[in-house]
PDB file of C-alpha atoms in Angstrom:
ATOM      1  CA  MET A  15     -49.577 156.311 -77.781  1.00  0.00           C
ATOM      2  CA  CYS A  16     -50.217 159.093 -75.109  1.00  0.00           C
ATOM      3  CA  ARG A  17     -49.384 162.656 -75.160  1.00  0.00           C
ATOM      4  CA  HIS A  18     -48.522 164.489 -71.812  1.00  0.00           C
ATOM      5  CA  LEU A  19     -47.426 167.743 -70.752  1.00  0.00           C
ATOM      6  CA  ALA A  20     -45.976 169.424 -67.653  1.00  0.00           C
ATOM      7  CA  TYR A  21     -45.806 173.262 -66.635  1.00  0.00           C
ATOM      8  CA  LEU A  22     -44.112 175.057 -63.925  1.00  0.00           C
ATOM      9  CA  GLY A  23     -44.210 179.194 -63.660  1.00  0.00           C
ATOM     10  CA  PRO A  24     -46.601 181.882 -62.772  1.00  0.00           C
ATOM     11  CA  PRO A  25     -49.890 180.611 -61.774  1.00  0.00           C
ATOM     12  CA  VAL A  26     -52.190 179.913 -64.824  1.00  0.00           C
ATOM     13  CA  THR A  27     -55.973 178.466 -65.175  1.00  0.00           C
ATOM     14  CA  LEU A  28     -55.911 175.108 -66.081  1.00  0.00           C
ATOM     15  CA  TYR A  29     -58.168 176.087 -69.201  1.00  0.00           C
ATOM     16  CA  ASP A  30     -55.546 178.180 -70.744  1.00  0.00           C
ATOM     17  CA  LEU A  31     -53.250 175.764 -70.208  1.00  0.00           C
ATOM     18  CA  LEU A  32     -54.766 172.719 -71.365  1.00  0.00           C
ATOM     19  CA  TYR A  33     -57.340 174.048 -74.003  1.00  0.00           C
ATOM     20  CA  THR A  34     -56.537 177.651 -74.919  1.00  0.00           C
ATOM     21  CA  PRO A  35     -53.496 176.951 -77.251  1.00  0.00           C
ATOM     22  CA  PRO A  36     -53.909 176.198 -81.053  1.00  0.00           C
ATOM     23  CA  HIS A  37     -52.315 172.693 -80.582  1.00  0.00           C
ATOM     24  CA  SER A  38     -53.503 172.219 -76.876  1.00  0.00           C
ATOM     25  CA  LEU A  39     -53.620 169.019 -74.729  1.00  0.00           C
ATOM     26  CA  HIS A  40     -57.331 168.917 -75.670  1.00  0.00           C
ATOM     27  CA  THR A  41     -56.780 169.227 -79.455  1.00  0.00           C
ATOM     28  CA  GLN A  42     -54.017 166.319 -79.246  1.00  0.00           C
ATOM     29  CA  SER A  43     -56.456 163.865 -77.717  1.00  0.00           C
ATOM     30  CA  TYR A  44     -57.989 163.650 -81.034  1.00  0.00           C
ATOM     31  CA  ALA A  45     -55.638 165.312 -83.512  1.00  0.00           C
ATOM     32  CA  PRO A  46     -51.944 165.019 -82.317  1.00  0.00           C
ATOM     33  CA  ARG A  47     -49.495 166.260 -84.841  1.00  0.00           C
ATOM     34  CA  GLU A  48     -46.221 164.184 -84.017  1.00  0.00           C
ATOM     35  CA  GLN A  49     -47.787 160.895 -82.432  1.00  0.00           C
ATOM     36  CA  VAL A  50     -46.221 158.161 -84.435  1.00  0.00           C
ATOM     37  CA  HIS A  51     -47.801 155.278 -82.077  1.00  0.00           C
ATOM     38  CA  GLY A  52     -51.714 155.558 -82.581  1.00  0.00           C
ATOM     39  CA  SER A  53     -53.686 158.526 -83.580  1.00  0.00           C
ATOM     40  CA  VAL A  54     -56.553 159.371 -81.102  1.00  0.00           C
ATOM     41  CA  ASN A  55     -56.093 159.506 -77.130  1.00  0.00           C
ATOM     42  CA  ALA A  56     -59.825 158.715 -76.151  1.00  0.00           C
ATOM     43  CA  ASP A  57     -59.017 155.979 -73.430  1.00  0.00           C
ATOM     44  CA  GLY A  58     -58.736 158.347 -70.428  1.00  0.00           C
ATOM     45  CA  PHE A  59     -56.854 161.749 -69.446  1.00  0.00           C
ATOM     46  CA  GLY A  60     -55.806 163.319 -66.179  1.00  0.00           C
ATOM     47  CA  VAL A  61     -54.856 166.303 -64.601  1.00  0.00           C
ATOM     48  CA  GLY A  62     -52.596 166.786 -61.506  1.00  0.00           C
ATOM     49  CA  TRP A  63     -52.205 170.378 -60.091  1.00  0.00           C
ATOM     50  CA  TYR A  64     -50.460 172.013 -56.815  1.00  0.00           C
ATOM     51  CA  ALA A  65     -52.677 174.234 -54.635  1.00  0.00           C
ATOM     52  CA  PRO A  66     -51.157 176.570 -51.887  1.00  0.00           C
ATOM     53  CA  GLU A  67     -53.566 175.318 -49.305  1.00  0.00           C
ATOM     54  CA  ARG A  68     -52.543 171.420 -49.834  1.00  0.00           C
ATOM     55  CA  ALA A  69     -49.325 169.473 -49.260  1.00  0.00           C
ATOM     56  CA  GLU A  70     -50.473 166.798 -51.665  1.00  0.00           C
ATOM     57  CA  PRO A  71     -51.485 167.642 -55.333  1.00  0.00           C
ATOM     58  CA  VAL A  72     -54.906 167.577 -56.301  1.00  0.00           C
ATOM     59  CA  ARG A  73     -56.108 165.117 -59.013  1.00  0.00           C
ATOM     60  CA  TYR A  74     -58.888 164.519 -61.410  1.00  0.00           C
ATOM     61  CA  ARG A  75     -58.994 161.627 -63.615  1.00  0.00           C
ATOM     62  CA  ARG A  76     -61.627 159.947 -66.119  1.00  0.00           C
ATOM     63  CA  ALA A  77     -61.845 156.889 -68.331  1.00  0.00           C
ATOM     64  CA  MET A  78     -63.370 159.151 -70.884  1.00  0.00           C
ATOM     65  CA  PRO A  79     -61.758 161.403 -73.490  1.00  0.00           C
ATOM     66  CA  ILE A  80     -61.117 164.559 -72.488  1.00  0.00           C
ATOM     67  CA  TRP A  81     -63.245 166.445 -75.060  1.00  0.00           C
ATOM     68  CA  ALA A  82     -66.389 164.450 -73.762  1.00  0.00           C
ATOM     69  CA  ASP A  83     -65.940 165.774 -69.953  1.00  0.00           C
ATOM     70  CA  THR A  84     -67.493 169.365 -70.452  1.00  0.00           C
ATOM     71  CA  SER A  85     -67.706 169.756 -66.600  1.00  0.00           C
ATOM     72  CA  PHE A  86     -63.953 169.776 -66.030  1.00  0.00           C
ATOM     73  CA  ALA A  87     -63.790 172.191 -69.086  1.00  0.00           C
ATOM     74  CA  ASP A  88     -65.881 174.501 -66.803  1.00  0.00           C
ATOM     75  CA  VAL A  89     -64.203 173.898 -63.672  1.00  0.00           C
ATOM     76  CA  ALA A  90     -60.822 174.246 -65.366  1.00  0.00           C
ATOM     77  CA  ARG A  91     -61.383 178.107 -66.150  1.00  0.00           C
ATOM     78  CA  VAL A  92     -61.529 178.870 -62.509  1.00  0.00           C
ATOM     79  CA  VAL A  93     -58.567 176.487 -61.140  1.00  0.00           C
ATOM     80  CA  ARG A  94     -55.263 178.251 -61.189  1.00  0.00           C
ATOM     81  CA  SER A  95     -51.801 176.414 -60.129  1.00  0.00           C
ATOM     82  CA  SER A  96     -48.189 177.181 -60.726  1.00  0.00           C
ATOM     83  CA  CYS A  97     -47.507 173.809 -61.436  1.00  0.00           C
ATOM     84  CA  VAL A  98     -49.284 171.090 -63.421  1.00  0.00           C
ATOM     85  CA  VAL A  99     -48.981 167.708 -65.201  1.00  0.00           C
ATOM     86  CA  ALA A 100     -51.637 166.241 -67.665  1.00  0.00           C
ATOM     87  CA  ALA A 101     -52.099 163.335 -69.734  1.00  0.00           C
ATOM     88  CA  VAL A 102     -54.446 162.036 -72.563  1.00  0.00           C
ATOM     89  CA  ARG A 103     -54.428 158.348 -72.737  1.00  0.00           C
ATOM     90  CA  ASP A 104     -54.384 155.838 -75.759  1.00  0.00           C
ATOM     91  CA  ALA A 105     -54.272 152.602 -73.994  1.00  0.00           C
ATOM     92  CA  THR A 106     -51.599 150.117 -74.331  1.00  0.00           C
ATOM     93  CA  VAL A 107     -53.140 146.942 -76.121  1.00  0.00           C
ATOM     94  CA  GLY A 108     -53.968 144.318 -73.277  1.00  0.00           C
ATOM     95  CA  PHE A 109     -54.658 146.844 -70.637  1.00  0.00           C
ATOM     96  CA  PRO A 110     -58.145 148.178 -69.238  1.00  0.00           C
ATOM     97  CA  VAL A 111     -59.655 151.653 -70.166  1.00  0.00           C
ATOM     98  CA  ASP A 112     -60.109 152.339 -66.465  1.00  0.00           C
ATOM     99  CA  GLU A 113     -59.879 155.386 -64.410  1.00  0.00           C
ATOM    100  CA  SER A 114     -57.047 153.719 -62.228  1.00  0.00           C
ATOM    101  CA  CYS A 115     -54.864 153.466 -65.595  1.00  0.00           C
ATOM    102  CA  ALA A 116     -55.337 157.345 -66.327  1.00  0.00           C
ATOM    103  CA  GLN A 117     -52.214 159.454 -65.338  1.00  0.00           C
ATOM    104  CA  PRO A 118     -50.959 161.129 -63.843  1.00  0.00           C
ATOM    105  CA  PHE A 119     -50.300 158.899 -61.154  1.00  0.00           C
ATOM    106  CA  ARG A 120     -49.685 160.384 -57.504  1.00  0.00           C
ATOM    107  CA  GLY A 121     -47.737 159.592 -54.215  1.00  0.00           C
ATOM    108  CA  ASP A 122     -46.364 161.308 -51.599  1.00  0.00           C
ATOM    109  CA  GLY A 123     -46.400 164.679 -53.092  1.00  0.00           C
ATOM    110  CA  TRP A 124     -45.150 163.596 -56.715  1.00  0.00           C
ATOM    111  CA  LEU A 125     -47.132 163.365 -59.830  1.00  0.00           C
ATOM    112  CA  PHE A 126     -45.749 160.746 -62.472  1.00  0.00           C
ATOM    113  CA  SER A 127     -46.850 160.017 -66.293  1.00  0.00           C
ATOM    114  CA  HIS A 128     -45.689 157.789 -68.786  1.00  0.00           C
ATOM    115  CA  ASN A 129     -45.879 157.923 -72.505  1.00  0.00           C
ATOM    116  CA  GLY A 130     -44.978 155.003 -74.000  1.00  0.00           C
ATOM    117  CA  ALA A 131     -45.340 150.801 -73.704  1.00  0.00           C
ATOM    118  CA  ILE A 132     -43.224 147.991 -72.757  1.00  0.00           C
ATOM    119  CA  ALA A 133     -42.826 145.232 -74.896  1.00  0.00           C
ATOM    120  CA  ASP A 134     -42.345 142.343 -72.402  1.00  0.00           C
ATOM    121  CA  TYR A 135     -44.551 143.516 -69.593  1.00  0.00           C
ATOM    122  CA  GLU A 136     -43.952 140.331 -67.071  1.00  0.00           C
ATOM    123  CA  ALA A 137     -39.945 141.006 -67.283  1.00  0.00           C
ATOM    124  CA  VAL A 138     -40.373 144.654 -66.324  1.00  0.00           C
ATOM    125  CA  VAL A 139     -42.892 143.842 -63.432  1.00  0.00           C
ATOM    126  CA  ASP A 140     -40.677 140.997 -61.947  1.00  0.00           C
ATOM    127  CA  ALA A 141     -37.435 143.171 -62.175  1.00  0.00           C
ATOM    128  CA  LEU A 142     -39.143 146.812 -60.806  1.00  0.00           C
ATOM    129  CA  ALA A 143     -42.366 146.198 -59.646  1.00  0.00           C
ATOM    130  CA  THR A 144     -41.757 145.080 -55.825  1.00  0.00           C
ATOM    131  CA  PRO A 145     -41.804 145.954 -53.178  1.00  0.00           C
ATOM    132  CA  VAL A 146     -44.884 148.246 -54.050  1.00  0.00           C
ATOM    133  CA  PRO A 147     -44.395 151.258 -52.000  1.00  0.00           C
ATOM    134  CA  ASN A 148     -46.710 151.392 -49.127  1.00  0.00           C
ATOM    135  CA  GLY A 149     -49.499 153.879 -49.367  1.00  0.00           C
ATOM    136  CA  VAL A 150     -49.258 154.236 -53.012  1.00  0.00           C
ATOM    137  CA  LEU A 151     -52.144 152.655 -54.682  1.00  0.00           C
ATOM    138  CA  ASP A 152     -51.069 154.021 -58.261  1.00  0.00           C
ATOM    139  CA  ALA A 153     -48.109 151.444 -57.906  1.00  0.00           C
ATOM    140  CA  ARG A 154     -50.831 148.832 -58.186  1.00  0.00           C
ATOM    141  CA  SER A 155     -52.704 150.025 -61.041  1.00  0.00           C
ATOM    142  CA  PRO A 156     -53.446 147.308 -63.792  1.00  0.00           C
ATOM    143  CA  VAL A 157     -51.367 149.059 -66.469  1.00  0.00           C
ATOM    144  CA  ASP A 158     -47.922 149.059 -67.521  1.00  0.00           C
ATOM    145  CA  SER A 159     -46.745 152.135 -66.098  1.00  0.00           C
ATOM    146  CA  ALA A 160     -47.642 150.834 -62.944  1.00  0.00           C
ATOM    147  CA  PRO A 161     -44.160 149.151 -62.049  1.00  0.00           C
ATOM    148  CA  LEU A 162     -41.949 151.983 -63.388  1.00  0.00           C
ATOM    149  CA  PHE A 163     -43.850 154.491 -61.194  1.00  0.00           C
ATOM    150  CA  ALA A 164     -43.108 151.853 -58.286  1.00  0.00           C
ATOM    151  CA  LEU A 165     -39.312 152.073 -58.434  1.00  0.00           C
ATOM    152  CA  ALA A 166     -39.504 155.980 -59.141  1.00  0.00           C
ATOM    153  CA  VAL A 167     -41.296 156.231 -55.566  1.00  0.00           C
ATOM    154  CA  ARG A 168     -38.907 153.890 -54.243  1.00  0.00           C
ATOM    155  CA  LEU A 169     -36.011 155.854 -55.510  1.00  0.00           C
ATOM    156  CA  TRP A 170     -37.397 159.069 -54.413  1.00  0.00           C
ATOM    157  CA  ARG A 171     -38.197 157.978 -50.768  1.00  0.00           C
ATOM    158  CA  ASP A 172     -34.208 156.812 -50.732  1.00  0.00           C
ATOM    159  CA  GLY A 173     -33.395 160.429 -51.283  1.00  0.00           C
ATOM    160  CA  ALA A 174     -32.832 160.269 -55.361  1.00  0.00           C
ATOM    161  CA  GLU A 175     -33.227 163.522 -57.037  1.00  0.00           C
ATOM    162  CA  LEU A 176     -36.522 163.875 -59.194  1.00  0.00           C
ATOM    163  CA  GLY A 177     -34.832 163.856 -62.557  1.00  0.00           C
ATOM    164  CA  ALA A 178     -31.768 161.191 -61.386  1.00  0.00           C
ATOM    165  CA  ALA A 179     -34.663 158.774 -60.570  1.00  0.00           C
ATOM    166  CA  LEU A 180     -36.457 158.715 -63.923  1.00  0.00           C
ATOM    167  CA  ALA A 181     -33.281 158.313 -65.514  1.00  0.00           C
ATOM    168  CA  ARG A 182     -32.614 155.315 -63.408  1.00  0.00           C
ATOM    169  CA  VAL A 183     -36.100 154.028 -63.985  1.00  0.00           C
ATOM    170  CA  THR A 184     -35.669 154.383 -68.134  1.00  0.00           C
ATOM    171  CA  VAL A 185     -32.202 152.506 -67.891  1.00  0.00           C
ATOM    172  CA  ALA A 186     -33.495 149.682 -65.773  1.00  0.00           C
ATOM    173  CA  ALA A 187     -36.742 149.092 -67.678  1.00  0.00           C
ATOM    174  CA  ALA A 188     -34.744 149.164 -71.102  1.00  0.00           C
ATOM    175  CA  ALA A 189     -32.452 146.527 -69.820  1.00  0.00           C
ATOM    176  CA  ARG A 190     -35.298 144.222 -69.240  1.00  0.00           C
ATOM    177  CA  SER A 191     -37.344 144.951 -72.154  1.00  0.00           C
ATOM    178  CA  PRO A 192     -37.680 146.901 -75.807  1.00  0.00           C
ATOM    179  CA  GLY A 193     -40.151 149.584 -75.181  1.00  0.00           C
ATOM    180  CA  ARG A 194     -40.963 153.314 -75.052  1.00  0.00           C
ATOM    181  CA  TYR A 195     -40.062 155.000 -71.714  1.00  0.00           C
ATOM    182  CA  ASN A 196     -40.887 158.759 -72.138  1.00  0.00           C
ATOM    183  CA  LEU A 197     -41.256 159.581 -68.222  1.00  0.00           C
ATOM    184  CA  LEU A 198     -42.205 162.900 -66.742  1.00  0.00           C
ATOM    185  CA  ALA A 199     -42.742 163.999 -63.258  1.00  0.00           C
ATOM    186  CA  CYS A 200     -42.807 167.010 -60.822  1.00  0.00           C
ATOM    187  CA  ASP A 201     -42.571 167.687 -57.180  1.00  0.00           C
ATOM    188  CA  GLY A 202     -44.337 170.977 -56.998  1.00  0.00           C
ATOM    189  CA  THR A 203     -41.265 172.919 -57.455  1.00  0.00           C
ATOM    190  CA  ALA A 204     -39.262 171.195 -60.217  1.00  0.00           C
ATOM    191  CA  LEU A 205     -40.087 169.059 -63.399  1.00  0.00           C
ATOM    192  CA  ALA A 206     -38.211 166.363 -64.945  1.00  0.00           C
ATOM    193  CA  ALA A 207     -38.678 164.399 -68.145  1.00  0.00           C
ATOM    194  CA  THR A 208     -37.046 161.350 -70.138  1.00  0.00           C
ATOM    195  CA  ALA A 209     -37.386 161.227 -74.120  1.00  0.00           C
ATOM    196  CA  CYS A 210     -37.019 157.633 -74.644  1.00  0.00           C
ATOM    197  CA  GLY A 211     -38.704 156.307 -77.715  1.00  0.00           C
ATOM    198  CA  ASP A 212     -40.963 159.196 -78.459  1.00  0.00           C
ATOM    199  CA  THR A 213     -40.952 162.734 -79.112  1.00  0.00           C
ATOM    200  CA  LEU A 214     -40.346 165.419 -76.145  1.00  0.00           C
ATOM    201  CA  TYR A 215     -39.960 169.436 -75.998  1.00  0.00           C
ATOM    202  CA  ALA A 216     -39.498 171.734 -73.622  1.00  0.00           C
ATOM    203  CA  ARG A 217     -39.855 175.440 -73.423  1.00  0.00           C
ATOM    204  CA  ARG A 218     -39.018 178.532 -71.270  1.00  0.00           C
ATOM    205  CA  ARG A 219     -41.031 181.443 -71.821  1.00  0.00           C
ATOM    206  CA  HIS A 220     -42.269 184.284 -69.750  1.00  0.00           C
ATOM    207  CA  GLY A 221     -40.499 182.932 -66.552  1.00  0.00           C
ATOM    208  CA  ALA A 222     -42.538 179.776 -67.306  1.00  0.00           C
ATOM    209  CA  VAL A 223     -41.280 176.264 -68.197  1.00  0.00           C
ATOM    210  CA  THR A 224     -43.350 173.691 -70.026  1.00  0.00           C
ATOM    211  CA  ILE A 225     -42.339 170.308 -71.169  1.00  0.00           C
ATOM    212  CA  ALA A 226     -44.795 168.316 -73.505  1.00  0.00           C
ATOM    213  CA  SER A 227     -44.793 165.439 -75.837  1.00  0.00           C
ATOM    214  CA  GLU A 228     -45.152 167.888 -78.615  1.00  0.00           C
ATOM    215  CA  PRO A 229     -45.713 172.007 -78.969  1.00  0.00           C
ATOM    216  CA  VAL A 230     -49.141 173.001 -78.018  1.00  0.00           C
ATOM    217  CA  ASP A 231     -48.457 176.180 -80.299  1.00  0.00           C
ATOM    218  CA  ASP A 232     -46.239 177.160 -82.974  1.00  0.00           C
ATOM    219  CA  ALA A 233     -44.520 180.147 -81.083  1.00  0.00           C
ATOM    220  CA  PRO A 234     -40.928 180.243 -80.982  1.00  0.00           C
ATOM    221  CA  GLY A 235     -38.722 178.573 -78.335  1.00  0.00           C
ATOM    222  CA  TRP A 236     -39.648 175.031 -78.287  1.00  0.00           C
ATOM    223  CA  MET A 237     -36.629 172.761 -78.131  1.00  0.00           C
ATOM    224  CA  ARG A 238     -36.768 169.139 -79.395  1.00  0.00           C
ATOM    225  CA  VAL A 239     -35.138 166.948 -76.749  1.00  0.00           C
ATOM    226  CA  PRO A 240     -32.911 164.703 -78.275  1.00  0.00           C
ATOM    227  CA  ASP A 241     -34.243 160.803 -77.821  1.00  0.00           C
ATOM    228  CA  GLY A 242     -31.921 159.196 -75.148  1.00  0.00           C
ATOM    229  CA  SER A 243     -32.024 162.598 -72.847  1.00  0.00           C
ATOM    230  CA  LEU A 244     -33.013 163.548 -69.585  1.00  0.00           C
ATOM    231  CA  VAL A 245     -34.729 167.129 -69.012  1.00  0.00           C
ATOM    232  CA  THR A 246     -35.002 168.869 -65.550  1.00  0.00           C
ATOM    233  CA  ALA A 247     -36.458 172.353 -64.802  1.00  0.00           C
ATOM    234  CA  LYS A 248     -36.724 174.593 -61.875  1.00  0.00           C
ATOM    235  CA  ALA A 249     -37.189 178.324 -61.360  1.00  0.00           C
ATOM    236  CA  GLY A 250     -37.244 178.932 -65.144  1.00  0.00           C
ATOM    237  CA  ASP A 251     -34.286 177.004 -65.976  1.00  0.00           C
ATOM    238  CA  ILE A 252     -33.801 174.131 -68.573  1.00  0.00           C
ATOM    239  CA  THR A 253     -31.181 171.710 -68.337  1.00  0.00           C
ATOM    240  CA  ILE A 254     -30.578 168.515 -70.857  1.00  0.00           C
ATOM    241  CA  THR A 255     -28.270 165.703 -70.115  1.00  0.00           C
ATOM    242  CA  PRO A 256     -27.701 162.122 -71.775  1.00  0.00           C
ATOM    243  CA  ILE A 257     -29.300 159.185 -70.117  1.00  0.00           C
ATOM    244  CA  HIS A 258     -26.530 157.210 -68.758  1.00  0.00           C
TER     245      HIS A 258
END
């Protein structure tokens, strides 16, 4: 359920990143090739990107399929960024199709996305959700990703590195409930993601790094991230390590 993607590198238009590739995130919204849980991601989408003139990332979210929002496709042709996180959503059963549930989430300058589902939501909420970080409304969203984001923000605010925090969230959540915990985050200068229960790939190409639930094309260079791994990327370098 859900597909997400992050990019870090030379500035590109959102359109070239999300629509142009033959198996783009736009295409994955209705025809994913490697998605095992669910088959159509029509319950919303979101894109977050960093602009030089803003400290906080810009974000666009809708509670509708990305293919139905032709206005965003037009805007995407002229918006350029060097760091982007985007996701298309297949809602977890029991949670609403609402814009507040569409990811990426945003807080303090971080962007966050969760591809997966939690089997025992109440157990994870009780263990991870509180205290809710002040000023981070997305940590209160009515979706199972929210407690994961709440803990990630608390860890980042306490000084944890981008990827180390995601690994700790994954371990903490998995200790409370079975689930799929593919997490993705960026801070404008680095990317981090976990592979825990679903597919994840990374590629370094032309001075850029892309991390995605599945490849957006059939060009060489995509690396399958082993399940149970953390991938981090900065300045064109990719590091993959086991989650402990």
